[in-house]
mmCIF file of C-alpha atoms in Angstrom:
data_model
loop_
_atom_site.group_PDB
_atom_site.id
_atom_site.type_symbol
_atom_site.label_atom_id
_atom_site.label_comp_id
_atom_site.label_asym_id
_atom_site.label_seq_id
_atom_site.Cartn_x
_atom_site.Cartn_y
_atom_site.Cartn_z
ATOM 1 C CA MET N 2 -25.827 -29.796 -21.760
ATOM 2 C CA PRO N 3 -27.185 -28.990 -18.221
ATOM 3 C CA ARG N 4 -23.956 -29.686 -16.968
ATOM 4 C CA VAL N 5 -22.212 -27.305 -19.503
ATOM 5 C CA ARG N 6 -24.810 -24.917 -18.476
ATOM 6 C CA ARG N 7 -24.394 -25.121 -14.762
ATOM 7 C CA THR N 8 -20.410 -24.762 -15.145
ATOM 8 C CA VAL N 9 -20.981 -21.466 -17.435
ATOM 9 C CA LEU N 10 -23.446 -20.006 -14.881
ATOM 10 C CA ARG N 11 -20.880 -20.837 -12.126
ATOM 11 C CA LEU N 12 -18.063 -19.213 -14.070
ATOM 12 C CA ILE N 13 -20.434 -16.117 -14.523
ATOM 13 C CA THR N 14 -20.997 -15.880 -10.979
ATOM 14 C CA ALA N 15 -17.486 -16.212 -10.103
ATOM 15 C CA ILE N 16 -16.787 -13.198 -12.369
ATOM 16 C CA GLN N 17 -19.437 -11.239 -10.915
ATOM 17 C CA LEU N 18 -18.433 -11.999 -7.322
ATOM 18 C CA THR N 19 -14.558 -10.987 -7.968
ATOM 19 C CA ARG N 20 -15.593 -8.189 -10.486
ATOM 20 C CA LEU N 21 -12.731 -9.324 -12.748
ATOM 21 C CA THR N 22 -14.271 -7.135 -15.529
ATOM 22 C CA MET N 23 -13.043 -4.037 -13.416
ATOM 23 C CA ALA N 24 -9.653 -5.464 -12.945
ATOM 24 C CA PHE N 25 -8.277 -3.882 -16.012
ATOM 25 C CA GLY N 26 -6.610 -1.020 -14.206
ATOM 26 C CA ALA N 27 -4.791 -3.178 -11.634
ATOM 27 C CA VAL N 28 -3.397 -5.383 -14.379
ATOM 28 C CA SER N 29 -2.277 -2.506 -16.559
ATOM 29 C CA ASP N 30 -0.285 -0.871 -13.499
ATOM 30 C CA VAL N 31 1.401 -4.008 -12.900
ATOM 31 C CA LEU N 32 2.334 -4.697 -16.342
ATOM 32 C CA PHE N 33 3.556 -1.145 -16.703
ATOM 33 C CA VAL N 34 6.182 -1.574 -14.046
ATOM 34 C CA ILE N 35 7.272 -5.026 -15.294
ATOM 35 C CA LEU N 36 7.774 -3.334 -18.859
ATOM 36 C CA LEU N 37 9.529 -0.361 -17.402
ATOM 37 C CA SER N 38 11.718 -2.479 -15.062
ATOM 38 C CA ARG N 39 12.971 -4.567 -17.865
ATOM 39 C CA ALA N 40 13.388 -1.773 -20.471
ATOM 40 C CA SER N 41 15.254 0.875 -18.324
ATOM 41 C CA GLY N 42 18.440 -1.271 -17.572
ATOM 42 C CA MET N 43 18.538 -0.014 -14.065
ATOM 43 C CA TYR N 44 17.225 -3.161 -12.096
ATOM 44 C CA VAL N 45 19.743 -5.778 -13.339
ATOM 45 C CA GLY N 46 19.764 -8.820 -11.079
ATOM 46 C CA MET N 47 16.259 -8.309 -9.914
ATOM 47 C CA ASN N 48 13.796 -11.384 -10.380
ATOM 48 C CA VAL N 49 11.432 -9.159 -12.686
ATOM 49 C CA THR N 50 14.394 -8.824 -15.189
ATOM 50 C CA GLU N 51 15.953 -11.991 -14.807
ATOM 51 C CA MET N 52 12.965 -14.223 -15.594
ATOM 52 C CA THR N 53 11.684 -14.405 -19.210
ATOM 53 C CA LEU N 54 9.184 -11.739 -20.311
ATOM 54 C CA ILE N 55 6.347 -14.099 -20.744
ATOM 55 C CA VAL N 56 6.966 -15.462 -17.276
ATOM 56 C CA ALA N 57 6.976 -12.055 -15.576
ATOM 57 C CA VAL N 58 3.962 -11.218 -17.506
ATOM 58 C CA LEU N 59 2.025 -14.404 -16.352
ATOM 59 C CA VAL N 60 3.357 -13.823 -12.671
ATOM 60 C CA GLY N 61 2.196 -10.333 -12.887
ATOM 61 C CA LEU N 62 -1.332 -11.212 -14.024
ATOM 62 C CA ALA N 63 -1.464 -13.631 -11.118
ATOM 63 C CA VAL N 64 -0.565 -11.138 -8.522
ATOM 64 C CA ALA N 65 -2.921 -8.308 -10.026
ATOM 65 C CA LEU N 66 -6.018 -10.582 -10.548
ATOM 66 C CA GLY N 67 -5.448 -12.552 -7.458
ATOM 67 C CA LEU N 68 -5.357 -9.166 -5.278
ATOM 68 C CA PHE N 69 -8.363 -7.658 -7.179
ATOM 69 C CA ALA N 70 -10.325 -10.630 -6.728
ATOM 70 C CA TYR N 71 -9.663 -11.126 -3.011
ATOM 71 C CA GLY N 72 -10.715 -7.441 -2.460
ATOM 72 C CA ALA N 73 -14.045 -7.685 -4.431
ATOM 73 C CA ALA N 74 -14.968 -10.955 -2.896
ATOM 74 C CA LEU N 75 -14.189 -9.818 0.653
ATOM 75 C CA ASN N 76 -16.328 -6.722 -0.026
ATOM 76 C CA ASP N 77 -19.223 -8.844 -0.885
ATOM 77 C CA ILE N 78 -18.897 -11.316 1.966
ATOM 78 C CA LEU N 79 -18.551 -8.332 4.573
ATOM 79 C CA ASP N 80 -21.379 -6.580 2.997
ATOM 80 C CA ALA N 81 -23.944 -9.497 2.422
ATOM 81 C CA ARG N 82 -26.405 -8.241 4.906
ATOM 82 C CA HIS N 83 -26.111 -4.578 3.439
ATOM 83 C CA ASP N 84 -26.556 -6.242 -0.077
ATOM 84 C CA ARG N 85 -29.724 -8.102 0.803
ATOM 85 C CA ALA N 86 -31.422 -5.037 1.383
ATOM 86 C CA PHE N 87 -30.086 -2.492 -1.195
ATOM 87 C CA ARG N 88 -28.103 -4.786 -3.820
ATOM 88 C CA PRO N 89 -30.237 -7.902 -4.006
ATOM 89 C CA ASP N 90 -28.951 -8.699 -7.581
ATOM 90 C CA ARG N 91 -25.298 -9.303 -6.147
ATOM 91 C CA PRO N 92 -24.410 -13.053 -6.248
ATOM 92 C CA ILE N 93 -24.618 -13.927 -2.469
ATOM 93 C CA PRO N 94 -28.068 -12.400 -1.614
ATOM 94 C CA ALA N 95 -29.199 -13.478 -5.020
ATOM 95 C CA GLY N 96 -28.278 -17.219 -3.805
ATOM 96 C CA ARG N 97 -26.275 -17.841 -6.763
ATOM 97 C CA ILE N 98 -23.267 -18.733 -4.517
ATOM 98 C CA ARG N 99 -23.151 -19.689 -0.872
ATOM 99 C CA GLN N 100 -21.271 -17.119 1.687
ATOM 100 C CA GLY N 101 -19.057 -20.345 2.387
ATOM 101 C CA GLN N 102 -18.243 -20.813 -1.153
ATOM 102 C CA ALA N 103 -17.488 -17.115 -1.544
ATOM 103 C CA VAL N 104 -15.129 -17.436 1.599
ATOM 104 C CA VAL N 105 -13.138 -20.329 -0.366
ATOM 105 C CA MET N 106 -12.814 -18.259 -3.443
ATOM 106 C CA THR N 107 -11.741 -15.243 -1.326
ATOM 107 C CA VAL N 108 -8.971 -17.288 0.321
ATOM 108 C CA GLY N 109 -7.969 -18.826 -2.891
ATOM 109 C CA ALA N 110 -7.596 -15.676 -4.687
ATOM 110 C CA LEU N 111 -5.182 -14.398 -1.821
ATOM 111 C CA LEU N 112 -3.059 -17.486 -1.968
ATOM 112 C CA VAL N 113 -2.661 -17.092 -5.606
ATOM 113 C CA ALA N 114 -1.701 -13.639 -5.248
ATOM 114 C CA MET N 115 0.774 -14.425 -2.454
ATOM 115 C CA LEU N 116 2.438 -17.397 -4.231
ATOM 116 C CA ALA N 117 2.854 -15.209 -7.508
ATOM 117 C CA ALA N 118 4.297 -12.270 -5.510
ATOM 118 C CA GLU N 119 6.913 -14.511 -3.966
ATOM 119 C CA ALA N 120 8.202 -15.179 -7.529
ATOM 120 C CA PHE N 121 9.259 -11.607 -7.580
ATOM 121 C CA GLY N 122 11.146 -11.861 -4.224
ATOM 122 C CA THR N 123 10.717 -11.825 -0.402
ATOM 123 C CA GLU N 124 10.344 -8.117 -0.492
ATOM 124 C CA ALA N 125 7.708 -8.392 -2.934
ATOM 125 C CA LEU N 126 5.779 -10.854 -0.903
ATOM 126 C CA TRP N 127 6.091 -8.383 1.974
ATOM 127 C CA ILE N 128 4.646 -5.756 0.051
ATOM 128 C CA ALA N 129 1.854 -7.970 -1.270
ATOM 129 C CA MET N 130 1.007 -8.883 2.278
ATOM 130 C CA LEU N 131 0.828 -5.205 3.392
ATOM 131 C CA THR N 132 -1.283 -4.452 0.357
ATOM 132 C CA ALA N 133 -3.629 -7.321 1.069
ATOM 133 C CA ALA N 134 -3.792 -6.075 4.776
ATOM 134 C CA ALA N 135 -4.688 -2.810 3.409
ATOM 135 C CA VAL N 136 -7.643 -4.163 1.587
ATOM 136 C CA LEU N 137 -8.919 -6.083 4.529
ATOM 137 C CA PHE N 138 -8.695 -2.815 6.641
ATOM 138 C CA TYR N 139 -10.524 -0.717 3.904
ATOM 139 C CA ASN N 140 -13.352 -3.349 3.630
ATOM 140 C CA ALA N 141 -13.654 -3.962 7.465
ATOM 141 C CA ALA N 142 -13.447 -0.238 8.624
ATOM 142 C CA GLY N 143 -11.843 2.274 6.500
ATOM 143 C CA LYS N 144 -14.896 2.705 4.121
ATOM 144 C CA TYR N 145 -16.981 3.687 6.921
ATOM 145 C CA VAL N 146 -14.794 6.735 7.354
ATOM 146 C CA PRO N 147 -14.743 8.601 4.120
ATOM 147 C CA SER N 148 -11.404 10.352 4.514
ATOM 148 C CA VAL N 149 -9.546 7.269 5.808
ATOM 149 C CA GLY N 150 -11.054 5.148 3.133
ATOM 150 C CA LEU N 151 -10.393 7.506 0.116
ATOM 151 C CA VAL N 152 -6.623 7.718 1.207
ATOM 152 C CA THR N 153 -6.661 3.816 1.568
ATOM 153 C CA ILE N 154 -7.761 3.435 -1.796
ATOM 154 C CA GLY N 155 -5.079 5.427 -3.060
ATOM 155 C CA LEU N 156 -2.456 3.595 -1.013
ATOM 156 C CA ILE N 157 -3.566 0.331 -2.139
ATOM 157 C CA HIS N 158 -3.345 1.083 -5.844
ATOM 158 C CA ALA N 159 0.209 2.531 -5.091
ATOM 159 C CA ALA N 160 1.376 -0.190 -3.150
ATOM 160 C CA HIS N 161 0.596 -2.916 -5.581
ATOM 161 C CA MET N 162 2.706 -1.122 -8.302
ATOM 162 C CA PHE N 163 5.815 -1.903 -6.152
ATOM 163 C CA ILE N 164 5.207 -5.627 -5.975
ATOM 164 C CA PRO N 165 6.994 -6.500 -9.188
ATOM 165 C CA ASN N 166 9.634 -3.969 -8.706
ATOM 166 C CA TYR N 167 9.950 -3.035 -4.963
ATOM 167 C CA GLN N 168 13.339 -0.790 -5.785
ATOM 168 C CA LEU N 169 11.227 1.294 -8.421
ATOM 169 C CA SER N 170 12.710 4.498 -8.252
ATOM 170 C CA PHE N 171 10.501 6.655 -11.004
ATOM 171 C CA THR N 172 7.578 7.198 -8.543
ATOM 172 C CA LEU N 173 5.669 9.874 -10.740
ATOM 173 C CA PRO N 174 3.574 6.987 -12.315
ATOM 174 C CA VAL N 175 2.539 5.720 -9.014
ATOM 175 C CA TRP N 176 1.733 9.128 -7.563
ATOM 176 C CA LEU N 177 -0.469 9.770 -10.740
ATOM 177 C CA VAL N 178 -2.246 6.342 -10.200
ATOM 178 C CA MET N 179 -2.844 6.995 -6.718
ATOM 179 C CA THR N 180 -4.282 10.533 -7.412
ATOM 180 C CA HIS N 181 -6.483 8.965 -10.208
ATOM 181 C CA ALA N 182 -7.916 6.244 -7.870
ATOM 182 C CA MET N 183 -8.520 8.727 -4.895
ATOM 183 C CA SER N 184 -10.255 11.344 -7.305
ATOM 184 C CA ILE N 185 -12.503 8.702 -8.833
ATOM 185 C CA ALA N 186 -13.346 7.119 -5.346
ATOM 186 C CA LEU N 187 -14.197 10.648 -4.136
ATOM 187 C CA LEU N 188 -16.579 11.324 -7.119
ATOM 188 C CA VAL N 189 -18.157 7.901 -6.857
ATOM 189 C CA HIS N 190 -18.928 8.490 -3.210
ATOM 190 C CA VAL N 191 -20.643 11.645 -3.981
ATOM 191 C CA LEU N 192 -22.485 10.323 -7.092
ATOM 192 C CA GLU N 193 -23.706 7.313 -5.174
ATOM 193 C CA ASP N 194 -24.599 9.514 -2.242
ATOM 194 C CA LYS N 195 -22.669 7.373 0.199
ATOM 195 C CA ARG N 196 -23.074 7.681 4.009
ATOM 196 C CA PRO N 197 -21.474 9.130 5.854
ATOM 197 C CA ARG N 198 -21.467 12.097 3.243
ATOM 198 C CA LEU N 199 -18.201 14.024 2.812
ATOM 199 C CA ASN N 200 -18.040 17.201 4.719
ATOM 200 C CA ARG N 201 -15.565 19.986 4.577
ATOM 201 C CA ARG N 202 -13.481 18.239 7.456
ATOM 202 C CA ALA N 203 -13.390 14.907 5.664
ATOM 203 C CA LEU N 204 -12.417 16.731 2.483
ATOM 204 C CA MET N 205 -9.637 18.424 4.130
ATOM 205 C CA ALA N 206 -8.454 15.448 5.763
ATOM 206 C CA THR N 207 -8.459 13.630 2.520
ATOM 207 C CA ALA N 208 -6.526 16.351 0.966
ATOM 208 C CA ALA N 209 -4.044 16.066 4.013
ATOM 209 C CA GLY N 210 -3.564 12.405 3.508
ATOM 210 C CA TRP N 211 -2.893 12.821 -0.233
ATOM 211 C CA LEU N 212 -0.428 15.492 0.347
ATOM 212 C CA PHE N 213 1.485 13.383 2.942
ATOM 213 C CA TRP N 214 1.818 10.393 0.688
ATOM 214 C CA SER N 215 2.543 12.497 -2.318
ATOM 215 C CA CYS N 216 5.601 13.779 -0.358
ATOM 216 C CA VAL N 217 6.396 10.341 0.639
ATOM 217 C CA LEU N 218 6.500 9.018 -2.944
ATOM 218 C CA PHE N 219 8.322 11.840 -4.094
ATOM 219 C CA ALA N 220 10.977 11.524 -1.396
ATOM 220 C CA VAL N 221 11.277 7.834 -2.278
ATOM 221 C CA GLY N 222 11.774 8.630 -5.984
ATOM 222 C CA ALA N 223 14.332 11.501 -5.098
ATOM 223 C CA MET N 224 16.360 9.230 -2.680
ATOM 224 C CA ARG N 225 16.632 6.160 -5.300
ATOM 225 C CA HIS N 226 17.683 8.601 -8.109
ATOM 226 C CA GLY N 227 15.061 7.982 -10.592
ATOM 227 C CA PRO N 228 15.669 8.830 -14.293
ATOM 228 C CA GLU N 229 15.678 12.332 -15.650
ATOM 229 C CA VAL N 230 12.524 13.320 -17.362
ATOM 230 C CA HIS N 231 12.733 16.405 -19.693
ATOM 231 C CA PRO N 232 9.846 18.809 -18.863
ATOM 232 C CA MET N 233 8.552 18.380 -22.397
ATOM 233 C CA TYR N 234 8.200 14.634 -21.646
ATOM 234 C CA PHE N 235 5.338 15.390 -19.252
ATOM 235 C CA LEU N 236 3.161 16.266 -22.330
ATOM 236 C CA ALA N 237 2.143 12.696 -23.215
ATOM 237 C CA PRO N 238 0.838 12.015 -19.214
ATOM 238 C CA LEU N 239 -0.668 15.535 -19.173
ATOM 239 C CA ILE N 240 -2.740 14.556 -22.456
ATOM 240 C CA ALA N 241 -3.832 11.364 -20.963
ATOM 241 C CA VAL N 242 -5.055 13.304 -17.835
ATOM 242 C CA PHE N 243 -6.902 15.840 -19.668
ATOM 243 C CA GLY N 244 -8.193 13.099 -22.080
ATOM 244 C CA PHE N 245 -9.707 11.190 -19.014
ATOM 245 C CA VAL N 246 -11.240 14.366 -17.834
ATOM 246 C CA ALA N 247 -12.924 15.091 -21.206
ATOM 247 C CA VAL N 248 -14.254 11.498 -21.681
ATOM 248 C CA ALA N 249 -15.360 11.058 -18.130
ATOM 249 C CA ARG N 250 -17.398 14.383 -18.661
ATOM 250 C CA TRP N 251 -18.587 13.121 -21.930
ATOM 251 C CA LYS N 252 -19.813 9.761 -20.524
ATOM 252 C CA THR N 253 -21.550 10.962 -17.558
ATOM 253 C CA ARG N 254 -23.116 14.248 -18.852
ATOM 254 C CA ASN N 255 -26.802 12.898 -19.440
ATOM 255 C CA VAL N 256 -26.669 10.505 -16.622
ATOM 256 C CA GLY N 257 -26.388 10.644 -12.896
ATOM 257 C CA GLY N 258 -26.316 8.863 -9.539
ATOM 258 C CA ALA N 259 -25.313 5.168 -9.679
ATOM 259 C CA VAL N 260 -24.969 4.837 -13.485
ATOM 260 C CA ALA N 261 -22.631 7.908 -13.758
ATOM 261 C CA ALA N 262 -20.577 6.311 -10.823
ATOM 262 C CA GLU N 263 -20.293 2.932 -12.642
ATOM 263 C CA LYS N 264 -19.308 4.628 -15.793
ATOM 264 C CA LEU N 265 -16.627 6.371 -13.951
ATOM 265 C CA LYS N 266 -15.227 3.501 -12.464
ATOM 266 C CA ARG N 267 -15.170 1.384 -15.619
ATOM 267 C CA TYR N 268 -13.339 4.307 -17.775
ATOM 268 C CA GLY N 269 -11.148 5.201 -14.748
ATOM 269 C CA ALA N 270 -9.860 1.423 -14.828
ATOM 270 C CA MET N 271 -9.406 1.318 -18.681
ATOM 271 C CA TRP N 272 -7.503 4.678 -18.546
ATOM 272 C CA GLN N 273 -4.709 3.693 -16.332
ATOM 273 C CA SER N 274 -3.230 1.611 -19.209
ATOM 274 C CA LEU N 275 -3.233 4.839 -21.019
ATOM 275 C CA TYR N 276 -1.180 6.595 -18.259
ATOM 276 C CA GLY N 277 1.217 3.733 -18.317
ATOM 277 C CA SER N 278 1.656 3.926 -22.064
ATOM 278 C CA ALA N 279 2.239 7.703 -21.785
ATOM 279 C CA TRP N 280 5.044 7.513 -19.253
ATOM 280 C CA LEU N 281 6.685 4.762 -21.327
ATOM 281 C CA LEU N 282 6.527 7.174 -24.385
ATOM 282 C CA ALA N 283 7.930 9.999 -22.037
ATOM 283 C CA LEU N 284 11.081 7.876 -21.270
ATOM 284 C CA GLY N 285 11.581 6.750 -24.855
ATOM 285 C CA HIS N 286 10.335 3.103 -24.567
ATOM 286 C CA PHE N 287 8.215 3.147 -27.648
ATOM 287 C CA VAL N 288 7.872 -0.518 -28.203
ATOM 288 C CA GLU N 289 6.726 -1.102 -24.614
ATOM 289 C CA ALA N 290 4.256 1.794 -24.935
ATOM 290 C CA LEU N 291 2.714 0.107 -27.879
ATOM 291 C CA TRP N 292 2.290 -2.909 -26.078
ATOM 292 C CA ILE N 293 0.659 -1.572 -22.993
ATOM 293 C CA GLY N 294 -1.345 1.264 -24.823
#
């Protein structure tokens, strides 16, 4: 029994270190791209459509969970000194895991993600490497400059959606996820009263970064001739957006600070699956929409 107990405690510590309970959004985004790519009929010959569905899903899970665990564990390693003062309950400052073990887990998660990404093709591996580099940049430097950090968060969410299908032509869902991630990160920054605070110049720089990368995504979609979407089809994604706003306000109405920020992050991650389901409905892929929804 003591051995079983130690094993369970180690597993719980690993989940806390990697924050896998928050990985729902990253997993949903990758699965959305896999289902869309296989259902659209536009990507015949690509690895994501040539492999069986179960293999594609398992590979996508490995990519999403690997990159997410890598980013979360890397954040705890780099913030260990800060956490000892302000977050002593985290696994490293609490002594539940040694920093060396955390490094091994971080490297292992990154290797899993890279090996899985390679199954989608060489280009997918390069995109995964760029995504991992963006995660490293954010944790090492970007988060200390709010406007840079917020834009980087959006780009990380957008980039990892291209890993299963680097030829993805329907970029509106990617843009929505990028915007969603940046909006939540901005609100969390304010709710947690992070330093440095967001001033007018930082907000303008963030808006400029969002506008620039929005134009890039729209231009990529236009050049690749993505599917035509009837204006009425935007109804489902719009309902999903307004639904999130309503639920977020409801869940954070009577709380504030860190508690509200935590609720916002959790519901925001969960809601990304509904965005994917709404876009699949808009394109007429009802079975796939049901699966991811």
